[in-house]
Amino acid sequence: MDNTPAFDMVLFGSTGDLVMRKLLPSLYQAHAAGLLNENGRILCLGRKQISLDEYLELVETNSRQHVKAKSEESWKEFLTRVDYLKVDAGTGSDYPALAEWVGPDTQKSVVCYLSLAPELFTVCCEHLAAVGLNRDNVRVVLEKPLGTDLESSNAINEAVAKHFKEEQLYRIDHYLGKESVQNLMAIRFGNALFEPLWRREWVHDVQITIAEDLGVEGRGDFYDGTGALRDMIQNHLLQLLCIVAMEPPANMSADAVRDEKLKVLKALRPFTSNEDVASNTVRGQYKSGAVNGKPVKAYREEKNVPADSQTETFVAIKAEIENWRWAGVPFYLRTGKHLQERLAEIVINFRDVPYQLFPSPVGSNTANRLVISLQPDESIRMHFLAKEPGDTMRLQPAFLNLDFNQAFSVRRADAYERLLLDVIRGQLALFMRRDELIEAWRWVTPIMEAWKHSTVPPKLYTSGTWGPAASSALLSRDGVSWHEES
Ligand code: BG6
């Protein structure tokens, strides 16, 4: 990859978790790989009046452990890019100092990363504009959650649009920065092999899972007002669904790709009643149990979570896309916390052969399957049936496996690193456009509404399992089972 243009990376909320755990380590990796322009500066903003040395001490304690440091020397060199300034995002009188720090240069790329509570997005953009930091070379990165429903998300987008043009706005969904998500596009649109099969005539069902072994990890106060539907489905899972289901874009420009994703979101069958939601979705909440051999407590016993919380930590949904390519093909989406393992994968189950010439071997229902694994390992695995060696005609499930670690020995950037480099370079393709966000909210709204008014509480599931039994039942009534169950 080429070196970036000159830049200023301004990190709001820089004593927070995201900056410490993800953003600084990602910027370091890019630095160590020689990808950052030598005229690239990082300005960390916080509410506290502390010196740069004091801030760097915080970085040593909270961020360094997340860095796969190449060497002491390159880490030190990286830190020379970092500066600290006391700016309270909500206080207008703090911004002139920021503008002065950035300076009048209109050529370099100025990135303002708002790692802030969404209530502060509007006021922060207003203050940036008031000191001229909305000129064309300024880009604003908006972290999720962008609102808590369609209305609040619209209000934020509306307010932000008063000061910034759409092409200056980078709504981040870190799943789009994962290497294997881009690989999915490469596989689909770079090979003639899959295209003819990628449609309702040949695909029986699609399963998209993001399973986490972690629980809410001390974020109970945030999580309880959010839940898995808003935290994961509305953004990450729907974005993955778009990449699987979209038509080939006219070219790889940001708008061409986003136009196609938008069409998928618009074609999602809307839920039309509470009954419709009840029969096509499952919401669950973890009970105590054991994950990776360690006992864990129930969600309702987590810090800052009410003992009668109805918030879902697990969701499974049967979605359908009403267009010519996908009509009638179920897309099963699933995500949850404290599940059996950490895993993100997309499974394409192809239809069976029209007539079975050979006796069905054990496991034959797992054949005709493409498994795209996003994490923990990145791989693509084709499951099919082959003849078992020997003198009888016996079939066995077999695999063709492409493991990206083995196939490509070059370093692969993590999602945040990739996306930060894209913002500095002004590449928008992997960020969500406003209309995509609106459609995604529109689709989840009836589910949120139905759950809000439902008298049926979330189904409790034991931590360390694959979620409530109702999740398996959602598929089994269609004669399907989740990948790991078949
Ligand atoms: C975030 C969610 O967007 O994604 C978290 O807010 C979740 O709750 C995380 O844990 C999962 O991301 P990853 O990349 O670790 O799968």
Short mmCIF file of C-alpha atoms and ligand atoms in Angstrom, two decimals:
data_model
loop_
_atom_site.label_atom_id
_atom_site.label_comp_id
_atom_site.label_asym_id
_atom_site.label_seq_id
_atom_site.Cartn_x
_atom_site.Cartn_y
_atom_site.Cartn_z
CA MET A 1 0.00 0.00 0.00
CA ASP A 2 1.15 3.56 -0.64
CA ASN A 3 2.10 6.02 2.01
CA THR A 4 -0.81 8.24 3.08
CA PRO A 5 -0.96 11.95 2.28
CA ALA A 6 0.02 14.38 5.04
CA PHE A 7 -2.62 14.38 7.78
CA ASP A 8 -3.79 15.51 11.18
CA MET A 9 -5.75 12.85 13.05
CA VAL A 10 -7.80 14.50 15.79
CA LEU A 11 -9.16 11.98 18.29
CA PHE A 12 -12.07 13.16 20.42
CA GLY A 13 -12.64 11.08 23.56
CA SER A 14 -9.01 10.08 23.68
CA THR A 15 -8.92 8.76 27.22
CA GLY A 16 -11.73 6.36 26.33
CA ASP A 17 -11.66 2.68 25.60
CA LEU A 18 -11.90 2.83 21.83
CA VAL A 19 -8.95 5.17 21.43
CA MET A 20 -6.81 3.22 23.86
CA ARG A 21 -7.72 -0.28 22.74
CA LYS A 22 -8.21 0.17 19.01
CA LEU A 23 -7.36 3.54 17.48
CA LEU A 24 -3.90 4.23 18.87
CA PRO A 25 -2.75 0.61 18.43
CA SER A 26 -4.06 0.64 14.83
CA LEU A 27 -2.32 3.90 14.05
CA TYR A 28 0.84 2.46 15.54
CA GLN A 29 0.62 -0.64 13.31
CA ALA A 30 0.22 1.60 10.26
CA HIS A 31 3.20 3.65 11.43
CA ALA A 32 5.35 0.57 12.02
CA ALA A 33 4.44 -0.74 8.57
CA GLY A 34 5.69 2.53 7.09
CA LEU A 35 2.25 3.53 5.81
CA LEU A 36 1.90 6.90 7.52
CA ASN A 37 3.21 10.05 5.90
CA GLU A 38 6.04 11.61 7.89
CA ASN A 39 3.89 14.72 8.10
CA GLY A 40 1.18 12.89 9.94
CA ARG A 41 0.24 14.12 13.42
CA ILE A 42 -2.13 12.69 15.99
CA LEU A 43 -3.89 15.03 18.36
CA CYS A 44 -5.59 13.46 21.36
CA LEU A 45 -8.35 15.51 22.94
CA GLY A 46 -9.73 15.11 26.42
CA ARG A 47 -11.66 17.03 29.04
CA LYS A 48 -8.86 16.92 31.58
CA GLN A 49 -6.21 19.58 31.81
CA ILE A 50 -3.23 17.25 31.77
CA SER A 51 0.20 17.56 30.20
CA LEU A 52 1.33 15.55 27.20
CA ASP A 53 3.61 13.52 29.47
CA GLU A 54 0.72 12.65 31.73
CA TYR A 55 -1.36 11.63 28.72
CA LEU A 56 1.47 9.48 27.39
CA GLU A 57 1.61 7.74 30.74
CA LEU A 58 -2.06 6.85 30.31
CA VAL A 59 -1.22 5.52 26.86
CA GLU A 60 1.56 3.36 28.31
CA THR A 61 -0.83 1.90 30.88
CA ASN A 62 -3.97 1.53 28.80
CA SER A 63 -2.95 1.27 25.18
CA ARG A 64 0.49 -0.27 24.94
CA GLN A 65 -0.81 -3.69 26.00
CA HIS A 66 -3.01 -3.77 22.88
CA VAL A 67 -0.10 -3.08 20.57
CA LYS A 68 1.86 -5.81 18.91
CA ALA A 69 4.92 -3.55 19.27
CA LYS A 70 7.49 -4.09 16.60
CA SER A 71 10.25 -2.54 18.65
CA GLU A 72 10.74 -0.17 21.52
CA GLU A 73 12.31 2.24 19.09
CA SER A 74 9.42 2.34 16.62
CA TRP A 75 6.92 2.71 19.49
CA LYS A 76 8.87 5.72 20.81
CA GLU A 77 9.08 7.12 17.29
CA PHE A 78 5.33 6.68 16.92
CA LEU A 79 4.68 8.59 20.14
CA THR A 80 6.50 11.63 18.74
CA ARG A 81 3.51 12.01 16.39
CA VAL A 82 1.15 12.29 19.38
CA ASP A 83 0.12 15.51 21.08
CA TYR A 84 -2.55 16.23 23.70
CA LEU A 85 -4.92 19.16 24.06
CA LYS A 86 -7.64 19.87 26.60
CA VAL A 87 -10.81 20.20 24.54
CA ASP A 88 -14.21 19.42 25.99
CA ALA A 89 -16.30 18.41 22.98
CA GLY A 90 -19.33 20.24 24.40
CA THR A 91 -17.55 23.55 25.13
CA GLY A 92 -17.31 25.96 22.20
CA SER A 93 -14.64 28.12 23.82
CA ASP A 94 -12.20 25.18 23.72
CA TYR A 95 -12.28 24.91 19.91
CA PRO A 96 -10.20 27.95 18.84
CA ALA A 97 -7.16 26.25 20.40
CA LEU A 98 -7.92 23.20 18.29
CA ALA A 99 -8.21 25.28 15.12
CA GLU A 100 -4.92 26.92 15.95
CA TRP A 101 -3.23 23.56 16.46
CA VAL A 102 -4.50 22.31 13.08
CA GLY A 103 -3.49 25.52 11.32
CA PRO A 104 -4.71 27.00 8.03
CA ASP A 105 -3.35 24.33 5.63
CA THR A 106 -6.12 23.31 3.23
CA GLN A 107 -4.14 20.58 1.48
CA LYS A 108 -3.48 18.03 4.21
CA SER A 109 -6.16 15.64 5.28
CA VAL A 110 -7.72 16.59 8.63
CA VAL A 111 -9.62 13.74 10.24
CA CYS A 112 -11.82 14.41 13.28
CA TYR A 113 -12.69 11.07 14.85
CA LEU A 114 -15.68 11.48 17.17
CA SER A 115 -15.26 8.69 19.66
CA LEU A 116 -17.98 10.31 21.74
CA ALA A 117 -21.45 9.67 23.06
CA PRO A 118 -23.83 10.29 20.12
CA GLU A 119 -25.55 13.13 22.03
CA LEU A 120 -22.35 15.10 21.50
CA PHE A 121 -22.08 14.59 17.72
CA THR A 122 -24.28 17.55 16.84
CA VAL A 123 -22.74 20.04 19.19
CA CYS A 124 -19.22 18.91 18.30
CA CYS A 125 -19.88 19.40 14.56
CA GLU A 126 -21.37 22.83 15.27
CA HIS A 127 -18.28 23.88 17.21
CA LEU A 128 -15.93 22.51 14.57
CA ALA A 129 -17.75 24.50 11.90
CA ALA A 130 -17.68 27.64 14.05
CA VAL A 131 -13.87 27.62 13.97
CA GLY A 132 -13.70 26.79 10.26
CA LEU A 133 -12.92 23.13 10.75
CA ASN A 134 -15.58 22.08 8.25
CA ARG A 135 -13.67 23.14 5.16
CA ASP A 136 -13.29 20.60 2.36
CA ASN A 137 -10.11 18.95 3.65
CA VAL A 138 -11.77 18.07 6.98
CA ARG A 139 -13.37 14.63 7.39
CA VAL A 140 -15.49 13.54 10.30
CA VAL A 141 -15.65 9.95 11.48
CA LEU A 142 -18.85 9.05 13.32
CA GLU A 143 -18.65 6.00 15.57
CA LYS A 144 -21.70 3.91 16.22
CA PRO A 145 -24.23 4.02 17.80
CA LEU A 146 -25.55 6.71 15.52
CA GLY A 147 -28.75 7.24 17.43
CA THR A 148 -30.96 4.74 19.15
CA ASP A 149 -33.75 4.59 16.59
CA LEU A 150 -34.72 5.97 13.20
CA GLU A 151 -35.82 9.29 14.63
CA SER A 152 -32.74 10.01 16.72
CA SER A 153 -30.45 8.81 13.96
CA ASN A 154 -32.21 11.14 11.49
CA ALA A 155 -31.87 14.01 13.93
CA ILE A 156 -28.11 13.46 14.23
CA ASN A 157 -27.63 13.11 10.48
CA GLU A 158 -29.74 16.17 9.85
CA ALA A 159 -27.79 18.27 12.33
CA VAL A 160 -24.40 17.08 11.12
CA ALA A 161 -25.39 17.72 7.50
CA LYS A 162 -25.88 21.40 8.32
CA HIS A 163 -22.12 21.74 8.63
CA PHE A 164 -20.58 18.93 6.59
CA LYS A 165 -21.19 17.57 3.12
CA GLU A 166 -22.03 13.89 2.83
CA GLU A 167 -18.62 13.16 1.26
CA GLN A 168 -16.93 14.52 4.39
CA LEU A 169 -18.76 12.06 6.63
CA TYR A 170 -17.36 8.62 7.42
CA ARG A 171 -19.88 6.49 9.33
CA ILE A 172 -17.78 3.65 10.53
CA ASP A 173 -18.79 0.01 10.79
CA HIS A 174 -15.61 -1.83 11.64
CA TYR A 175 -16.91 -5.09 10.19
CA LEU A 176 -16.53 -3.58 6.73
CA GLY A 177 -12.82 -3.14 7.40
CA LYS A 178 -12.26 -6.83 8.03
CA GLU A 179 -10.08 -8.35 5.35
CA SER A 180 -12.36 -11.31 4.79
CA VAL A 181 -15.37 -9.09 4.16
CA GLN A 182 -13.50 -7.50 1.30
CA ASN A 183 -12.43 -10.94 0.24
CA LEU A 184 -16.04 -11.89 -0.03
CA MET A 185 -16.45 -9.21 -2.68
CA ALA A 186 -13.27 -10.44 -4.38
CA ILE A 187 -14.60 -13.98 -4.45
CA ARG A 188 -17.98 -12.99 -5.72
CA PHE A 189 -16.93 -10.47 -8.34
CA GLY A 190 -13.44 -11.66 -9.23
CA ASN A 191 -14.32 -15.25 -10.11
CA ALA A 192 -16.74 -16.49 -12.72
CA LEU A 193 -17.27 -19.70 -10.76
CA PHE A 194 -19.66 -18.45 -8.11
CA GLU A 195 -21.71 -15.84 -9.95
CA PRO A 196 -24.04 -18.27 -11.76
CA LEU A 197 -24.70 -20.12 -8.49
CA TRP A 198 -25.22 -17.03 -6.34
CA ARG A 199 -28.99 -16.87 -6.61
CA ARG A 200 -32.24 -18.45 -5.55
CA GLU A 201 -32.07 -21.26 -8.11
CA TRP A 202 -28.96 -22.70 -6.41
CA VAL A 203 -28.84 -21.29 -2.90
CA HIS A 204 -31.07 -22.93 -0.33
CA ASP A 205 -30.36 -20.60 2.61
CA VAL A 206 -27.76 -18.24 3.98
CA GLN A 207 -26.63 -18.08 7.62
CA ILE A 208 -24.74 -15.14 9.06
CA THR A 209 -23.42 -15.51 12.60
CA ILE A 210 -21.41 -13.21 14.83
CA ALA A 211 -20.96 -15.08 18.09
CA GLU A 212 -19.00 -13.70 21.00
CA ASP A 213 -17.68 -15.59 23.98
CA LEU A 214 -17.37 -12.35 25.96
CA GLY A 215 -20.23 -10.87 27.94
CA VAL A 216 -20.89 -7.15 28.33
CA GLU A 217 -17.48 -6.63 29.97
CA GLY A 218 -18.31 -3.81 32.36
CA ARG A 219 -20.29 -1.91 29.70
CA GLY A 220 -23.60 -2.79 31.36
CA ASP A 221 -24.85 0.79 31.55
CA PHE A 222 -24.36 1.33 27.80
CA TYR A 223 -25.44 -2.14 26.80
CA ASP A 224 -28.65 -2.25 28.79
CA GLY A 225 -30.05 0.70 26.87
CA THR A 226 -28.90 -0.80 23.57
CA GLY A 227 -29.21 -4.59 23.29
CA ALA A 228 -27.95 -6.92 20.59
CA LEU A 229 -30.43 -5.79 17.93
CA ARG A 230 -29.10 -2.23 17.92
CA ASP A 231 -25.53 -3.08 18.88
CA MET A 232 -24.93 -5.74 16.23
CA ILE A 233 -27.84 -6.52 13.88
CA GLN A 234 -28.73 -2.99 12.78
CA ASN A 235 -25.17 -2.41 11.63
CA HIS A 236 -22.66 -5.28 11.42
CA LEU A 237 -24.97 -8.13 10.45
CA LEU A 238 -26.99 -6.09 7.98
CA GLN A 239 -23.80 -4.84 6.37
CA LEU A 240 -22.57 -8.41 5.96
CA LEU A 241 -25.93 -9.38 4.52
CA CYS A 242 -25.63 -6.55 1.99
CA ILE A 243 -22.21 -7.71 0.83
CA VAL A 244 -23.46 -11.28 0.40
CA ALA A 245 -26.64 -10.30 -1.41
CA MET A 246 -25.83 -7.19 -3.45
CA GLU A 247 -25.70 -7.12 -7.24
CA PRO A 248 -22.31 -6.56 -8.89
CA PRO A 249 -21.70 -2.79 -8.74
CA ALA A 250 -21.01 -0.91 -11.97
CA ASN A 251 -17.50 -0.21 -10.65
CA MET A 252 -15.79 -0.17 -7.27
CA SER A 253 -16.36 3.53 -6.59
CA ALA A 254 -17.83 4.34 -3.18
CA ASP A 255 -21.22 5.35 -4.51
CA ALA A 256 -21.55 2.46 -6.93
CA VAL A 257 -20.94 -0.03 -4.10
CA ARG A 258 -23.18 1.80 -1.66
CA ASP A 259 -25.98 2.10 -4.22
CA GLU A 260 -26.07 -1.68 -4.52
CA LYS A 261 -26.01 -2.21 -0.76
CA LEU A 262 -28.83 0.25 -0.39
CA LYS A 263 -30.97 -1.71 -2.87
CA VAL A 264 -30.58 -4.82 -0.72
CA LEU A 265 -31.65 -2.96 2.42
CA LYS A 266 -34.66 -1.58 0.57
CA ALA A 267 -35.60 -5.05 -0.62
CA LEU A 268 -35.63 -6.60 2.87
CA ARG A 269 -39.11 -7.86 3.61
CA PRO A 270 -40.50 -5.55 6.30
CA PHE A 271 -42.03 -7.07 9.42
CA THR A 272 -45.69 -6.20 9.23
CA SER A 273 -47.09 -7.11 12.65
CA ASN A 274 -46.10 -8.12 16.15
CA GLU A 275 -47.05 -11.71 15.25
CA ASP A 276 -44.77 -11.56 12.24
CA VAL A 277 -41.92 -10.42 14.50
CA ALA A 278 -42.73 -13.08 17.09
CA SER A 279 -42.62 -15.90 14.57
CA ASN A 280 -39.49 -14.79 12.71
CA THR A 281 -37.25 -13.54 15.48
CA VAL A 282 -35.83 -14.88 18.74
CA ARG A 283 -34.46 -12.72 21.50
CA GLY A 284 -32.49 -14.19 24.34
CA GLN A 285 -30.57 -13.18 27.43
CA TYR A 286 -27.71 -15.06 29.06
CA LYS A 287 -27.99 -16.83 32.37
CA SER A 288 -24.98 -17.88 34.36
CA GLY A 289 -22.93 -20.74 32.99
CA ALA A 290 -19.39 -21.49 31.92
CA VAL A 291 -17.56 -20.00 28.96
CA ASN A 292 -14.22 -21.49 27.91
CA GLY A 293 -14.27 -23.49 31.12
CA LYS A 294 -14.71 -20.44 33.37
CA PRO A 295 -17.89 -19.74 35.34
CA VAL A 296 -19.66 -16.52 34.36
CA LYS A 297 -22.57 -14.72 35.94
CA ALA A 298 -25.98 -13.98 34.48
CA TYR A 299 -26.55 -10.78 32.47
CA ARG A 300 -28.90 -9.50 35.18
CA GLU A 301 -26.11 -9.80 37.73
CA GLU A 302 -23.69 -7.68 35.67
CA LYS A 303 -22.67 -4.29 37.02
CA ASN A 304 -25.13 -1.49 36.14
CA VAL A 305 -27.73 -3.91 34.79
CA PRO A 306 -31.15 -3.90 36.51
CA ALA A 307 -32.12 -7.21 38.07
CA ASP A 308 -35.29 -7.31 35.95
CA SER A 309 -33.66 -6.20 32.69
CA GLN A 310 -35.46 -7.25 29.51
CA THR A 311 -32.53 -6.34 27.27
CA GLU A 312 -31.56 -8.97 24.72
CA THR A 313 -28.01 -10.29 24.56
CA PHE A 314 -28.91 -12.72 21.77
CA VAL A 315 -30.89 -12.31 18.58
CA ALA A 316 -31.76 -14.69 15.76
CA ILE A 317 -33.81 -13.49 12.81
CA LYS A 318 -35.16 -15.03 9.66
CA ALA A 319 -34.88 -12.31 7.03
CA GLU A 320 -35.97 -12.37 3.41
CA ILE A 321 -34.95 -10.29 0.44
CA GLU A 322 -37.74 -9.53 -1.96
CA ASN A 323 -36.02 -9.32 -5.31
CA TRP A 324 -35.49 -11.53 -8.34
CA ARG A 325 -32.16 -12.94 -7.16
CA TRP A 326 -33.19 -13.92 -3.65
CA ALA A 327 -36.98 -14.34 -3.44
CA GLY A 328 -37.77 -17.30 -1.19
CA VAL A 329 -34.22 -17.77 0.16
CA PRO A 330 -34.10 -17.37 3.95
CA PHE A 331 -31.24 -15.34 5.40
CA TYR A 332 -30.80 -16.41 9.01
CA LEU A 333 -28.99 -13.83 11.13
CA ARG A 334 -27.67 -14.59 14.59
CA THR A 335 -25.57 -12.84 17.19
CA GLY A 336 -25.07 -13.16 20.91
CA LYS A 337 -22.85 -12.61 23.91
CA HIS A 338 -21.43 -15.35 26.12
CA LEU A 339 -21.97 -17.98 23.46
CA GLN A 340 -19.91 -21.11 23.14
CA GLU A 341 -17.10 -19.54 21.15
CA ARG A 342 -16.00 -16.39 19.38
CA LEU A 343 -16.82 -16.85 15.76
CA ALA A 344 -18.02 -14.82 12.80
CA GLU A 345 -18.99 -16.63 9.65
CA ILE A 346 -21.19 -16.59 6.60
CA VAL A 347 -22.54 -19.92 5.45
CA ILE A 348 -24.04 -20.39 2.01
CA ASN A 349 -25.99 -23.64 1.80
CA PHE A 350 -26.46 -24.67 -1.81
CA ARG A 351 -29.34 -26.83 -2.90
CA ASP A 352 -29.01 -30.56 -2.95
CA VAL A 353 -28.48 -32.53 -6.16
CA PRO A 354 -31.82 -33.15 -7.93
CA TYR A 355 -31.48 -36.90 -7.60
CA GLN A 356 -29.21 -38.90 -5.26
CA LEU A 357 -27.36 -41.62 -7.19
CA PHE A 358 -25.42 -42.78 -4.16
CA PRO A 359 -26.59 -43.80 -0.71
CA SER A 360 -26.53 -40.73 1.56
CA PRO A 361 -23.45 -40.91 3.77
CA VAL A 362 -23.32 -39.62 7.33
CA GLY A 363 -22.92 -35.84 7.24
CA SER A 364 -24.11 -35.48 3.64
CA ASN A 365 -26.40 -32.66 4.74
CA THR A 366 -23.27 -30.57 5.33
CA ALA A 367 -22.14 -30.89 1.71
CA ASN A 368 -22.82 -28.22 -0.93
CA ARG A 369 -21.83 -25.60 1.57
CA LEU A 370 -19.51 -22.62 1.39
CA VAL A 371 -18.29 -21.33 4.74
CA ILE A 372 -16.65 -17.94 4.82
CA SER A 373 -15.01 -17.52 8.16
CA LEU A 374 -14.24 -13.97 9.29
CA GLN A 375 -12.90 -14.74 12.74
CA PRO A 376 -11.12 -16.06 14.67
CA ASP A 377 -9.45 -17.40 11.51
CA GLU A 378 -9.99 -16.07 8.06
CA SER A 379 -10.72 -18.84 5.66
CA ILE A 380 -13.02 -20.04 2.94
CA ARG A 381 -14.04 -23.63 3.04
CA MET A 382 -16.07 -25.52 0.47
CA HIS A 383 -17.84 -28.59 1.84
CA PHE A 384 -18.70 -31.27 -0.66
CA LEU A 385 -18.95 -35.02 -1.08
CA ALA A 386 -16.16 -37.16 -2.48
CA LYS A 387 -15.61 -40.85 -2.88
CA GLU A 388 -13.97 -42.60 0.00
CA PRO A 389 -10.88 -44.49 -1.28
CA GLY A 390 -11.53 -48.22 -1.61
CA ASP A 391 -13.46 -50.64 -3.70
CA THR A 392 -16.93 -49.57 -2.67
CA MET A 393 -18.67 -46.48 -3.95
CA ARG A 394 -19.01 -44.77 -0.58
CA LEU A 395 -19.14 -41.00 -0.28
CA GLN A 396 -17.68 -38.91 2.49
CA PRO A 397 -17.88 -35.20 3.29
CA ALA A 398 -14.63 -33.51 2.20
CA PHE A 399 -13.34 -29.95 2.16
CA LEU A 400 -11.50 -27.52 -0.03
CA ASN A 401 -9.90 -25.06 2.29
CA LEU A 402 -8.38 -21.67 1.66
CA ASP A 403 -6.71 -20.41 4.81
CA PHE A 404 -5.65 -16.81 4.26
CA ASN A 405 -2.86 -17.01 6.83
CA GLN A 406 -1.26 -19.84 4.96
CA ALA A 407 -2.02 -18.63 1.47
CA PHE A 408 -0.70 -15.10 1.95
CA SER A 409 2.23 -14.47 4.21
CA VAL A 410 2.03 -10.67 4.04
CA ARG A 411 0.91 -8.72 7.08
CA ARG A 412 -2.82 -8.05 7.14
CA ALA A 413 -4.10 -4.83 8.64
CA ASP A 414 -6.76 -5.06 11.29
CA ALA A 415 -10.17 -3.54 10.58
CA TYR A 416 -9.61 -0.20 12.32
CA GLU A 417 -6.19 0.27 10.77
CA ARG A 418 -7.58 -0.33 7.31
CA LEU A 419 -10.49 2.06 7.87
CA LEU A 420 -8.34 4.80 9.42
CA LEU A 421 -6.05 4.65 6.39
CA ASP A 422 -9.09 4.87 4.12
CA VAL A 423 -10.33 8.01 5.88
CA ILE A 424 -6.92 9.67 5.64
CA ARG A 425 -6.87 8.82 1.93
CA GLY A 426 -10.46 9.97 1.44
CA GLN A 427 -11.83 6.58 0.38
CA LEU A 428 -15.48 6.22 1.30
CA ALA A 429 -16.43 2.81 -0.09
CA LEU A 430 -16.21 0.99 3.25
CA PHE A 431 -18.26 3.54 5.18
CA MET A 432 -22.02 3.77 5.46
CA ARG A 433 -23.91 6.41 3.57
CA ARG A 434 -26.77 8.20 5.27
CA ASP A 435 -29.47 6.50 3.21
CA GLU A 436 -28.11 3.05 4.12
CA LEU A 437 -28.32 3.90 7.77
CA ILE A 438 -31.91 5.10 7.41
CA GLU A 439 -32.97 1.89 5.66
CA ALA A 440 -31.24 -0.26 8.28
CA TRP A 441 -33.06 1.57 11.07
CA ARG A 442 -36.33 1.38 9.17
CA TRP A 443 -36.03 -2.39 8.96
CA VAL A 444 -35.26 -2.96 12.65
CA THR A 445 -37.90 -0.51 13.92
CA PRO A 446 -40.89 -2.92 13.87
CA ILE A 447 -38.77 -5.49 15.71
CA MET A 448 -37.84 -2.95 18.38
CA GLU A 449 -41.45 -1.86 18.68
CA ALA A 450 -42.82 -5.38 18.93
CA TRP A 451 -40.31 -6.33 21.62
CA LYS A 452 -40.98 -3.16 23.54
CA HIS A 453 -44.65 -4.02 23.84
CA SER A 454 -44.29 -7.75 24.14
CA THR A 455 -45.31 -9.47 27.34
CA VAL A 456 -43.03 -12.39 26.47
CA PRO A 457 -39.61 -11.81 28.06
CA PRO A 458 -36.34 -12.69 26.30
CA LYS A 459 -35.63 -16.42 26.38
CA LEU A 460 -32.94 -17.18 28.92
CA TYR A 461 -30.00 -19.26 27.70
CA THR A 462 -27.12 -20.77 29.57
CA SER A 463 -23.85 -18.95 29.01
CA GLY A 464 -21.44 -21.02 26.96
CA THR A 465 -24.12 -22.53 24.71
CA TRP A 466 -25.33 -21.46 21.25
CA GLY A 467 -28.28 -19.49 22.63
CA PRO A 468 -31.88 -20.41 23.41
CA ALA A 469 -33.45 -23.54 21.97
CA ALA A 470 -35.90 -21.30 20.10
CA SER A 471 -33.01 -20.28 17.85
CA SER A 472 -32.60 -23.86 16.60
CA ALA A 473 -36.37 -24.16 16.31
CA LEU A 474 -36.52 -21.06 14.08
CA LEU A 475 -34.51 -22.98 11.48
CA SER A 476 -35.74 -26.50 12.06
CA ARG A 477 -39.28 -25.59 11.04
CA ASP A 478 -37.77 -24.83 7.60
CA GLY A 479 -35.92 -28.15 7.68
CA VAL A 480 -32.58 -26.39 8.26
CA SER A 481 -30.13 -26.32 11.15
CA TRP A 482 -27.37 -23.93 12.14
CA HIS A 483 -24.03 -24.79 10.65
CA GLU A 484 -22.49 -26.09 13.89
CA GLU A 485 -25.54 -28.25 14.61
CA SER A 486 -25.51 -30.16 11.32
C1 BG6 B 1 -19.02 -3.64 18.58
C2 BG6 B 1 -20.08 -3.88 19.64
O1 BG6 B 1 -19.53 -2.84 17.56
O2 BG6 B 1 -18.59 -4.88 18.05
C3 BG6 B 1 -19.55 -4.79 20.72
O3 BG6 B 1 -20.49 -2.65 20.20
C4 BG6 B 1 -18.99 -6.06 20.12
O4 BG6 B 1 -20.58 -5.10 21.66
C5 BG6 B 1 -18.00 -5.75 19.00
O5 BG6 B 1 -18.34 -6.78 21.15
C6 BG6 B 1 -17.57 -7.02 18.27
O6 BG6 B 1 -16.55 -6.72 17.37
P1 BG6 B 1 -15.45 -7.81 16.98
O7 BG6 B 1 -14.67 -7.19 15.88
O8 BG6 B 1 -14.65 -8.07 18.21
O9 BG6 B 1 -16.23 -9.02 16.55
#
